[in-house]
Amino acid sequence: MKASDKAYAALRRDIVSWALPPGSVLGEVEQAERLGVSRTPLREALSRLAADGLAVSQRGRGVVVSDVSLDHVDDLFSLRRALEVEAARSAARTGSPAVFNELARRFDAAARTLSAAAERDGYYSLAGELDAAIEDAASNAYLAQALQGLRVHLARLRRLSHDAPARLRASAREHAQIARAVASGDPGLASAATLLHLHNSLEHIKSHALPKEASA
Amino acid sequence: MKASDKAYAALRRDIVSWALPPGSVLGEVEQAERLGVSRTPLREALSRLAADGLAVSQRGRGVVVSDVSLDHVDDLFSLRRALEVEAARSAARTGSPAVFNELARRFDAAARTLSAAAERDGYYSLAGELDAAIEDAASNAYLAQALQGLRVHLARLRRLSHDAPARLRASAREHAQIARAVASGDPGLASAATLLHLHNSLEHIKSHALPKEASA
DNA sequence: CTCAACCATTATGTATACATAGATCCCGAA
DNA sequence: TTCGGGATCTATGTATACATAATGGTTGAG
C-alpha cells in the first residue's frame, strides 16, 4: 500500500470519527510524524481531503478540518434528495427484483428485532448494503461518484444526531419500503419511497439535535 | 500564483479543449518540463485532475486523460438532470426576480439575433451566466460543488456534438423560459422548464453526434 | 499603557536526489 | 519461429533539503 493512501485513509477515518474535530489544524510536519510518513505523500493526502470537502486549505495557515454543523444539514439533504431519488429511479428500472426483495426481507427482520443501541452499527451496515445495491443497479459512474462524495459528509453528520431505537425501527421500515419499491420496477414508487425516508430522516435530525456539539 | 495552481489550470484547460485528447498519457517528467514546474507541484495538479475525473491514474502506467464518449452522455445527463432541477427549484424560491428577468431578456435578444457560428462562444458565455446566477441563488455549497464538477465534463463533451445555429436559437428560447420560471418564484415551473431544456439538449446531441471522434 | 514595527521562528511551497517497481526489449532455447 | 526468462531502463513513489512567506512575540517609542 502506498504511503499516501495510508495517510489519506488514516486522516479520513480520524476526521469522520471526530477524532480530528472540525477546526483542527492539520500541520504537515505534525501529521507526517504522527502517521509515520514523509511530508510528500502527506501533502497528497491533504489534497485529496480538500477535494472531498473534508478539509479546507486556508491561505498561509495550512489545512484545517472543514466545519460541519446542523446549519448545513438542509443544504446537504437537498443534494442528497436530488442524488438518491435519481439513483432510486434508475435502480428501479434495471435492478434485480430478487436482490432487493431479499434486502427488504432483512430490513423487515431488523425492524422487528432492533432494540439495543449496540445493534446500531449493524443496522448502519445493512443500510449501507442497500445504498450500495442501489448504486450498483443504477450503474452510473458519475452519479456513483457524487454519492460517494456525499456519504462522507453524512457519516460525519451522524454524530450530531441521536438515533434512538424507535427511530431506527422506523427507518428500517422505510428502507424496506424503498427496497420493495425498487424491486417492483416502478421508478415513481422508488422515488416516492426515497423522498419520504429522507424527509423523515431530516425531520428527526433537526428535532433531535444534540444541544451544543456543532462547534468548531 | 502557486506553481501547482498554474500546472493544474494549464492541464485542465488543455484537457477540456482537447489539446490533450482522451487517452493521452500525462508523464510527470514530460509535463513538468513542458509547463516549467517541478515534479512536486505537478503531482499535486495530477491529483486534483484525478479527483475531478478528468484523469485516471492507471496502476504503474501513470496518469492518462480520462475517456469521454457519447456512451457516457446518458449517465452524465442523468446526473445533470438531478442536480440542475434541484438547483432551479431552490433558485426559484430565493432568487431575485429582477436578475432573472434581465437574463431572460438577454436570452430573448440572443434568440432573435443568433445566426453565425462565430457568436457561439458569446452565447455559451451567456448560458454560463444563467448557470452561475441559478447556482448563486440556490446558495447551496454542496450542490454548487457537485455542479462545478459536472460542468467540466459537459464542456469536454461539447466538442462531440454539432451546435447548429437553429439549435442555438431554440436553446436560447428554452433558457429564457428557465430564467422566467425562476423569476416567477414557482419551483415546479422552474423544474419543468429545466427538465424540458435538458431533454431537448440531450436529444439534439444524440441525433447530431459527430460520426467518429469519440475514440481514445 | 498602548500601538506599531521589526525580527525571529515556523510552516508551507518547491526542487532535487534516491529507491523501487513495473514494463519493454532482447537473447536464448525449444 | 515462437515462447519464456532475464536484464535494463524508465517512470513513479518517497524523502530530504532549501527558499520564502506569514505569523506571533517582543521591544521601543509616543
Coordinates of C-alpha atoms (C1' of nucleotides) in Angstrom, one line a residue:
Chain A
M1 CA 0.0 0.0 0.0
K2 CA 1.3 3.4 -0.9
A3 CA 2.2 5.7 1.9
S4 CA -0.1 8.4 0.5
D5 CA -3.0 6.0 0.6
K6 CA -2.2 5.1 4.1
A7 CA -2.1 8.7 5.2
Y8 CA -5.3 9.5 3.4
A9 CA -7.2 6.6 4.9
A10 CA -6.0 7.4 8.4
L11 CA -6.8 11.1 8.2
R12 CA -10.2 10.5 6.6
R13 CA -11.0 7.9 9.3
D14 CA -10.0 10.3 12.0
I15 CA -12.0 13.1 10.6
V16 CA -15.2 11.1 10.1
S17 CA -14.9 9.7 13.6
W18 CA -14.4 13.1 15.0
A19 CA -11.0 12.1 16.4
L20 CA -10.0 15.2 14.5
P21 CA -12.9 17.6 15.1
P22 CA -13.8 20.4 12.8
G23 CA -11.3 23.2 13.0
S24 CA -8.3 21.0 13.8
V25 CA -5.3 22.3 12.0
L26 CA -3.5 19.6 10.0
G27 CA 0.1 20.7 10.2
E28 CA 2.2 18.9 7.6
V29 CA 5.1 18.1 9.8
E30 CA 3.0 17.2 12.8
Q31 CA 0.7 14.8 10.9
A32 CA 3.6 13.4 8.9
E33 CA 5.3 12.4 12.1
R34 CA 2.2 11.1 13.7
L35 CA 1.4 8.8 10.7
G36 CA 5.0 7.8 10.1
V37 CA 5.2 9.1 6.5
S38 CA 7.1 11.9 4.9
R39 CA 5.7 15.2 4.0
T40 CA 5.3 14.5 0.3
P41 CA 2.7 11.7 0.5
L42 CA 1.0 13.5 3.3
R43 CA 0.6 16.6 1.1
E44 CA -1.1 14.4 -1.5
A45 CA -3.4 13.0 1.2
L46 CA -4.3 16.6 2.3
S47 CA -5.1 17.4 -1.4
R48 CA -7.5 14.6 -1.6
L49 CA -9.1 15.5 1.6
A50 CA -9.6 19.0 0.4
A51 CA -11.1 17.7 -2.8
D52 CA -13.5 15.7 -0.8
G53 CA -14.5 18.7 1.2
L54 CA -13.3 17.2 4.5
A55 CA -10.6 19.8 4.8
V56 CA -10.1 23.3 3.5
S57 CA -6.7 24.9 2.9
Q58 CA -6.5 28.3 4.4
R59 CA -4.1 30.7 2.8
G60 CA -0.9 30.5 4.8
R61 CA -2.5 28.9 7.8
G62 CA -2.3 25.5 6.3
V63 CA -5.1 23.0 6.2
V64 CA -7.9 22.7 8.7
V65 CA -10.7 20.1 9.1
S66 CA -13.8 21.6 7.5
D67 CA -16.6 22.8 9.6
V68 CA -19.8 20.8 9.9
S69 CA -22.9 21.7 11.8
L70 CA -26.6 21.5 11.6
D71 CA -26.6 24.8 9.7
H72 CA -25.5 22.8 6.7
V73 CA -27.9 19.9 7.1
D74 CA -30.6 21.4 4.9
D75 CA -28.2 22.0 2.1
L76 CA -26.7 18.6 2.4
F77 CA -30.1 16.9 2.4
S78 CA -31.1 19.0 -0.6
L79 CA -28.3 17.4 -2.6
R80 CA -28.9 14.0 -1.1
R81 CA -32.5 14.1 -2.1
A82 CA -31.6 15.0 -5.7
L83 CA -29.0 12.3 -6.0
E84 CA -30.7 9.4 -4.1
V85 CA -34.0 10.0 -5.8
E86 CA -32.3 9.8 -9.2
A87 CA -30.4 6.7 -8.1
A88 CA -33.6 5.0 -6.9
R89 CA -35.4 5.8 -10.1
S90 CA -32.6 4.3 -12.2
A91 CA -32.2 1.3 -9.9
A92 CA -35.9 0.6 -10.2
R93 CA -35.6 0.3 -14.0
T94 CA -32.6 -2.0 -14.1
G95 CA -32.3 -3.6 -10.7
S96 CA -32.8 -7.3 -10.0
P97 CA -36.1 -7.8 -8.0
A98 CA -34.6 -10.8 -6.2
V99 CA -31.8 -8.8 -4.7
F100 CA -34.0 -6.0 -3.5
N101 CA -36.7 -8.3 -2.2
E102 CA -34.1 -10.1 -0.1
L103 CA -32.8 -6.8 1.2
A104 CA -36.4 -5.8 2.1
R105 CA -36.8 -9.1 4.0
R106 CA -33.7 -8.3 6.0
F107 CA -34.9 -4.8 6.8
D108 CA -38.2 -6.2 8.0
A109 CA -36.3 -8.5 10.3
A110 CA -34.3 -5.6 11.6
A111 CA -37.4 -3.6 12.2
R112 CA -38.8 -6.3 14.4
T113 CA -35.6 -7.1 16.4
L114 CA -33.8 -3.8 16.7
S115 CA -33.8 -2.7 20.3
A116 CA -30.4 -2.1 21.9
A117 CA -28.2 0.7 20.8
A118 CA -25.5 -1.9 20.4
E119 CA -27.1 -3.1 17.2
R120 CA -26.8 0.4 15.7
D121 CA -23.6 -0.3 13.8
G122 CA -25.1 -3.5 12.3
Y123 CA -28.1 -1.6 11.1
Y124 CA -26.0 1.1 9.6
S125 CA -24.1 -1.6 7.8
L126 CA -27.3 -3.0 6.4
A127 CA -28.4 0.4 5.3
G128 CA -25.0 0.7 3.6
E129 CA -25.7 -2.5 1.7
L130 CA -28.9 -1.1 0.3
D131 CA -27.2 2.1 -0.7
A132 CA -24.5 0.0 -2.5
A133 CA -27.1 -2.2 -4.2
I134 CA -29.0 0.9 -5.5
E135 CA -25.8 2.5 -6.6
D136 CA -24.8 -0.7 -8.3
A137 CA -28.1 -1.2 -10.0
A138 CA -28.1 2.4 -11.3
S139 CA -24.8 1.7 -12.9
N140 CA -24.0 5.3 -13.4
A141 CA -20.3 6.1 -12.7
Y142 CA -20.9 9.9 -12.4
L143 CA -23.9 9.5 -10.1
A144 CA -21.9 7.0 -8.0
Q145 CA -19.0 9.3 -7.6
A146 CA -21.3 12.2 -6.5
L147 CA -23.0 9.8 -4.0
Q148 CA -19.7 8.7 -2.6
G149 CA -18.6 12.3 -2.0
L150 CA -21.9 13.0 -0.3
R151 CA -21.8 9.9 2.1
V152 CA -18.6 11.0 3.7
H153 CA -20.3 14.2 4.9
L154 CA -23.4 12.3 6.0
A155 CA -21.3 9.9 8.1
R156 CA -19.7 12.9 9.8
L157 CA -23.0 14.5 10.4
R158 CA -24.3 11.3 12.1
R159 CA -22.5 12.2 15.3
L160 CA -24.7 15.3 15.7
S161 CA -27.9 13.5 16.0
H162 CA -29.5 11.0 18.4
D163 CA -30.5 7.8 16.8
A164 CA -33.0 6.4 19.3
P165 CA -34.1 2.7 18.8
A166 CA -37.6 3.9 17.9
R167 CA -36.2 6.0 15.0
L168 CA -34.0 3.1 13.9
R169 CA -37.0 0.8 13.7
A170 CA -39.0 3.4 11.7
S171 CA -36.0 3.9 9.5
A172 CA -35.8 0.1 8.9
R173 CA -39.4 0.1 7.8
E174 CA -38.8 2.9 5.4
H175 CA -35.8 1.2 4.0
A176 CA -37.8 -1.9 3.4
Q177 CA -40.3 0.2 1.5
I178 CA -37.6 1.6 -0.7
A179 CA -36.2 -1.9 -1.4
R180 CA -39.6 -3.2 -2.3
A181 CA -40.3 -0.2 -4.5
V182 CA -37.1 -0.7 -6.4
A183 CA -37.8 -4.5 -6.7
S184 CA -41.3 -3.6 -8.1
G185 CA -39.6 -1.9 -11.0
D186 CA -41.7 1.3 -10.6
P187 CA -39.4 4.4 -10.8
G188 CA -42.1 6.7 -9.4
L189 CA -42.7 4.5 -6.4
A190 CA -39.0 4.1 -5.7
S191 CA -38.6 7.9 -6.0
A192 CA -41.5 8.5 -3.6
A193 CA -40.3 6.0 -1.0
T194 CA -36.8 7.5 -1.0
L195 CA -38.3 11.0 -0.8
L196 CA -40.4 10.0 2.2
H197 CA -37.5 8.4 4.0
L198 CA -35.2 11.3 3.5
H199 CA -37.9 13.7 4.7
N200 CA -38.4 11.7 7.9
S201 CA -34.7 11.3 8.5
L202 CA -34.1 15.1 8.1
E203 CA -37.1 15.9 10.4
H204 CA -35.7 13.5 13.0
I205 CA -32.2 15.0 12.9
K206 CA -33.5 18.6 13.2
S207 CA -35.8 17.8 16.1
H208 CA -33.4 15.6 18.0
A209 CA -30.3 17.7 17.5
L210 CA -27.6 17.4 20.2
P211 CA -27.6 20.7 22.1
K212 CA -24.2 22.0 21.6
E213 CA -21.7 19.9 19.8
A214 CA -21.7 21.7 16.5
S215 CA -18.9 24.0 17.5
A216 CA -15.7 24.1 15.6
Chain B
M1 CA 0.2 32.3 -8.1
K2 CA 1.4 28.9 -6.9
A3 CA 3.2 26.6 -9.4
S4 CA 0.8 23.8 -8.6
D5 CA -2.2 26.0 -9.4
K6 CA -0.6 27.1 -12.6
A7 CA 0.0 23.5 -13.7
Y8 CA -3.5 22.5 -12.7
A9 CA -5.1 25.3 -14.7
A10 CA -2.9 24.6 -17.8
L11 CA -3.6 20.9 -17.8
R12 CA -7.3 21.4 -17.2
R13 CA -7.5 23.9 -20.0
D14 CA -5.6 21.6 -22.3
I15 CA -7.8 18.6 -21.5
V16 CA -11.1 20.5 -21.8
S17 CA -10.0 22.0 -25.1
W18 CA -9.0 18.5 -26.4
A19 CA -5.4 19.7 -26.9
L20 CA -4.8 16.7 -24.7
P21 CA -7.3 14.2 -26.1
P22 CA -8.7 11.3 -24.0
G23 CA -6.1 8.5 -23.6
S24 CA -3.1 10.9 -23.5
V25 CA -0.5 9.8 -21.0
L26 CA 0.5 12.6 -18.6
G27 CA 4.1 11.6 -17.8
E28 CA 5.3 13.5 -14.8
V29 CA 8.7 14.4 -16.1
E30 CA 7.3 15.3 -19.6
Q31 CA 4.5 17.6 -18.3
A32 CA 6.7 19.1 -15.6
E33 CA 9.2 20.2 -18.3
R34 CA 6.5 21.4 -20.7
L35 CA 4.9 23.6 -18.0
G36 CA 8.1 24.8 -16.5
V37 CA 7.4 23.5 -13.0
S38 CA 8.9 20.8 -10.9
R39 CA 7.5 17.3 -10.4
T40 CA 6.2 18.0 -6.9
P41 CA 3.6 20.7 -7.8
L42 CA 2.8 18.8 -11.0
R43 CA 1.9 15.7 -9.0
E44 CA -0.5 17.8 -6.9
A45 CA -2.1 19.1 -10.1
L46 CA -2.5 15.5 -11.3
S47 CA -4.1 14.5 -8.1
R48 CA -6.7 17.3 -8.5
L49 CA -7.4 16.3 -12.1
A50 CA -7.9 12.7 -11.0
A51 CA -10.3 13.9 -8.3
D52 CA -12.2 15.9 -10.9
G53 CA -12.5 12.8 -13.0
L54 CA -10.6 14.4 -15.9
A55 CA -7.7 11.9 -15.5
V56 CA -7.4 8.4 -14.1
S57 CA -4.3 7.0 -12.6
Q58 CA -3.6 3.6 -14.0
R59 CA -1.6 1.3 -11.9
G60 CA 2.0 1.6 -13.0
R61 CA 1.3 3.3 -16.3
G62 CA 0.9 6.7 -14.7
V63 CA -1.9 9.1 -15.3
V64 CA -3.9 9.2 -18.5
V65 CA -6.6 11.7 -19.6
S66 CA -10.0 10.0 -18.9
D67 CA -12.1 8.7 -21.7
V68 CA -15.2 10.6 -22.8
S69 CA -17.6 9.5 -25.4
L70 CA -21.3 9.5 -26.3
D71 CA -21.6 6.2 -24.4
H72 CA -21.4 8.2 -21.2
V73 CA -23.8 11.0 -22.3
D74 CA -26.9 9.3 -20.9
D75 CA -25.3 8.8 -17.5
L76 CA -23.9 12.3 -17.5
F77 CA -27.3 13.9 -18.3
S78 CA -28.9 11.7 -15.7
L79 CA -26.8 13.4 -13.0
R80 CA -27.1 16.8 -14.7
R81 CA -30.9 16.5 -14.6
A82 CA -30.9 15.6 -10.9
L83 CA -28.6 18.5 -10.0
E84 CA -29.9 21.3 -12.2
V85 CA -33.5 20.5 -11.5
E86 CA -32.8 20.8 -7.8
A87 CA -30.8 24.0 -8.3
A88 CA -33.6 25.5 -10.4
R89 CA -36.2 24.6 -7.7
S90 CA -34.1 26.2 -5.0
A91 CA -33.3 29.3 -7.1
A92 CA -37.0 29.8 -7.8
R93 CA -37.6 30.1 -4.0
T94 CA -34.9 32.6 -3.2
G95 CA -33.8 34.2 -6.4
S96 CA -34.3 37.8 -7.2
P97 CA -36.9 38.2 -10.0
A98 CA -35.2 41.3 -11.4
V99 CA -31.9 39.4 -12.0
F100 CA -33.6 36.5 -13.8
N101 CA -36.0 38.7 -15.8
E102 CA -33.0 40.6 -17.1
L103 CA -31.3 37.4 -18.1
A104 CA -34.5 36.3 -19.8
R105 CA -34.5 39.5 -21.8
R106 CA -30.9 38.9 -22.9
F107 CA -31.8 35.3 -24.0
D108 CA -34.7 36.7 -26.0
A109 CA -32.4 39.0 -27.8
A110 CA -29.9 36.2 -28.4
A111 CA -32.7 34.0 -29.8
R112 CA -33.5 36.8 -32.3
T113 CA -30.0 37.7 -33.4
L114 CA -28.0 34.5 -33.2
S115 CA -27.0 33.4 -36.7
A116 CA -23.3 32.9 -37.4
A117 CA -21.4 30.2 -35.6
A118 CA -19.0 33.0 -34.6
E119 CA -21.4 34.1 -32.0
R120 CA -21.4 30.6 -30.4
D121 CA -18.8 31.4 -27.7
G122 CA -20.7 34.5 -26.7
Y123 CA -23.9 32.5 -26.3
Y124 CA -22.1 29.8 -24.2
S125 CA -20.9 32.7 -22.0
L126 CA -24.4 33.9 -21.6
A127 CA -25.6 30.4 -20.7
G128 CA -22.8 30.3 -18.2
E129 CA -24.1 33.4 -16.6
L130 CA -27.5 31.9 -16.1
D131 CA -26.0 28.8 -14.6
A132 CA -23.9 30.9 -12.2
A133 CA -27.0 33.0 -11.3
I134 CA -29.0 29.9 -10.5
E135 CA -26.1 28.4 -8.6
D136 CA -25.8 31.6 -6.7
A137 CA -29.5 32.0 -5.9
A138 CA -29.6 28.4 -4.7
S139 CA -26.9 29.2 -2.2
N140 CA -26.0 25.6 -1.5
A141 CA -22.3 25.0 -1.3
Y142 CA -22.6 21.2 -1.6
L143 CA -24.9 21.5 -4.7
A144 CA -22.6 24.1 -6.2
Q145 CA -19.6 21.9 -5.8
A146 CA -21.3 19.0 -7.5
L147 CA -22.4 21.2 -10.3
Q148 CA -18.9 22.5 -10.8
G149 CA -17.5 19.0 -11.1
L150 CA -20.2 18.2 -13.6
R151 CA -19.7 21.2 -15.9
V152 CA -16.1 20.3 -16.6
H153 CA -17.3 17.0 -18.2
L154 CA -20.1 18.8 -20.1
A155 CA -17.6 21.3 -21.5
R156 CA -15.5 18.5 -22.7
L157 CA -18.5 16.7 -24.2
R158 CA -19.4 19.8 -26.2
R159 CA -16.8 19.0 -28.8
L160 CA -18.6 15.8 -29.7
S161 CA -21.7 17.5 -30.9
H162 CA -22.7 19.9 -33.6
D163 CA -24.3 23.1 -32.4
A164 CA -26.1 24.3 -35.4
P165 CA -27.5 27.9 -35.3
A166 CA -31.0 26.6 -35.3
R167 CA -30.3 24.6 -32.2
L168 CA -28.6 27.6 -30.5
R169 CA -31.7 29.7 -31.1
A170 CA -34.0 27.0 -29.7
S171 CA -31.7 26.7 -26.8
A172 CA -31.8 30.4 -26.2
R173 CA -35.6 30.3 -26.1
E174 CA -35.5 27.4 -23.6
H175 CA -33.0 29.3 -21.4
A176 CA -35.3 32.3 -21.5
Q177 CA -38.1 30.1 -20.3
I178 CA -36.0 28.8 -17.4
A179 CA -35.0 32.3 -16.4
R180 CA -38.6 33.5 -16.4
A181 CA -39.7 30.4 -14.5
V182 CA -37.1 31.1 -11.8
A183 CA -38.1 34.8 -11.7
S184 CA -41.7 33.8 -11.2
G185 CA -40.8 32.1 -8.0
D186 CA -42.6 28.9 -8.9
P187 CA -40.3 25.9 -8.2
G188 CA -42.4 23.5 -10.1
L189 CA -42.3 25.7 -13.2
A190 CA -38.6 26.2 -12.9
S191 CA -38.1 22.4 -12.6
A192 CA -40.3 21.7 -15.6
A193 CA -38.5 24.3 -17.8
T194 CA -35.1 22.9 -16.8
L195 CA -36.3 19.3 -17.5
L196 CA -37.5 20.3 -20.9
H197 CA -34.4 22.1 -21.9
L198 CA -32.2 19.2 -20.8
H199 CA -34.3 16.7 -22.7
N200 CA -34.1 18.7 -25.9
S201 CA -30.4 19.2 -25.4
L202 CA -29.8 15.5 -24.9
E203 CA -31.9 14.6 -27.9
H204 CA -30.1 17.0 -30.1
I205 CA -26.7 15.7 -29.0
K206 CA -27.6 12.1 -29.6
S207 CA -29.2 12.8 -33.0
H208 CA -26.4 15.1 -34.3
A209 CA -23.4 13.2 -33.0
L210 CA -20.2 13.5 -34.8
P211 CA -19.5 10.3 -36.6
K212 CA -16.3 9.0 -35.1
E213 CA -14.5 11.3 -32.8
A214 CA -15.2 9.5 -29.6
S215 CA -12.1 7.4 -29.9
A216 CA -9.5 7.4 -27.1
Chain C
dC1 C1' 0.0 52.0 28.8
dT2 C1' -0.9 51.1 24.1
dC3 C1' 0.2 50.6 19.4
dA4 C1' 3.2 49.8 15.8
dA5 C1' 7.2 48.0 13.7
dC6 C1' 10.7 44.7 13.2
dC7 C1' 12.8 40.4 14.0
dA8 C1' 12.7 35.6 14.7
dT9 C1' 10.5 31.3 14.3
dT10 C1' 7.8 28.2 12.0
dA11 C1' 5.2 26.2 8.4
dT12 C1' 4.3 25.9 3.6
dG13 C1' 5.9 25.6 -1.3
dT14 C1' 9.3 23.9 -4.4
dA15 C1' 13.2 21.3 -6.1
dT16 C1' 16.1 17.6 -6.4
dA17 C1' 18.1 13.2 -5.3
dC18 C1' 17.3 8.4 -4.4
dA19 C1' 14.8 3.9 -4.2
dT20 C1' 11.7 0.8 -6.1
dA21 C1' 8.6 -1.4 -9.1
dG22 C1' 7.0 -2.4 -13.5
dA23 C1' 7.4 -2.6 -18.4
dT24 C1' 9.7 -3.5 -22.6
dC25 C1' 13.0 -5.5 -25.3
dC26 C1' 16.4 -8.7 -26.3
dC27 C1' 18.5 -13.1 -26.2
dG28 C1' 18.4 -17.9 -26.0
dA29 C1' 16.3 -22.3 -26.1
dA30 C1' 12.8 -25.4 -27.7
Chain D
dT1 C1' 9.7 -19.2 -35.5
dT2 C1' 7.8 -18.7 -31.1
dC3 C1' 7.7 -18.5 -26.3
dG4 C1' 9.8 -17.6 -21.9
dG5 C1' 13.0 -15.6 -18.9
dG6 C1' 16.0 -12.1 -17.5
dA7 C1' 18.1 -7.6 -17.6
dT8 C1' 18.0 -2.9 -18.4
dC9 C1' 15.7 1.2 -18.5
dT10 C1' 12.3 4.3 -17.4
dA11 C1' 8.7 6.3 -14.6
dT12 C1' 6.6 6.6 -10.2
dG13 C1' 6.8 6.9 -5.1
dT14 C1' 9.3 8.9 -1.3
dA15 C1' 12.4 11.6 1.4
dT16 C1' 15.0 15.5 2.4
dA17 C1' 17.0 20.0 1.8
dC18 C1' 16.2 24.7 0.7
dA19 C1' 13.6 29.1 -0.1
dT20 C1' 10.0 32.1 1.0
dA21 C1' 6.2 34.0 3.2
dA22 C1' 3.3 34.6 7.2
dT23 C1' 2.5 34.9 12.0
dG24 C1' 3.4 35.9 16.6
dG25 C1' 6.1 37.9 20.0
dT26 C1' 9.0 41.4 21.7
dT27 C1' 10.7 45.8 22.1
dG28 C1' 10.8 50.6 21.6
dA29 C1' 8.6 54.9 21.0
dG30 C1' 4.8 58.0 21.6

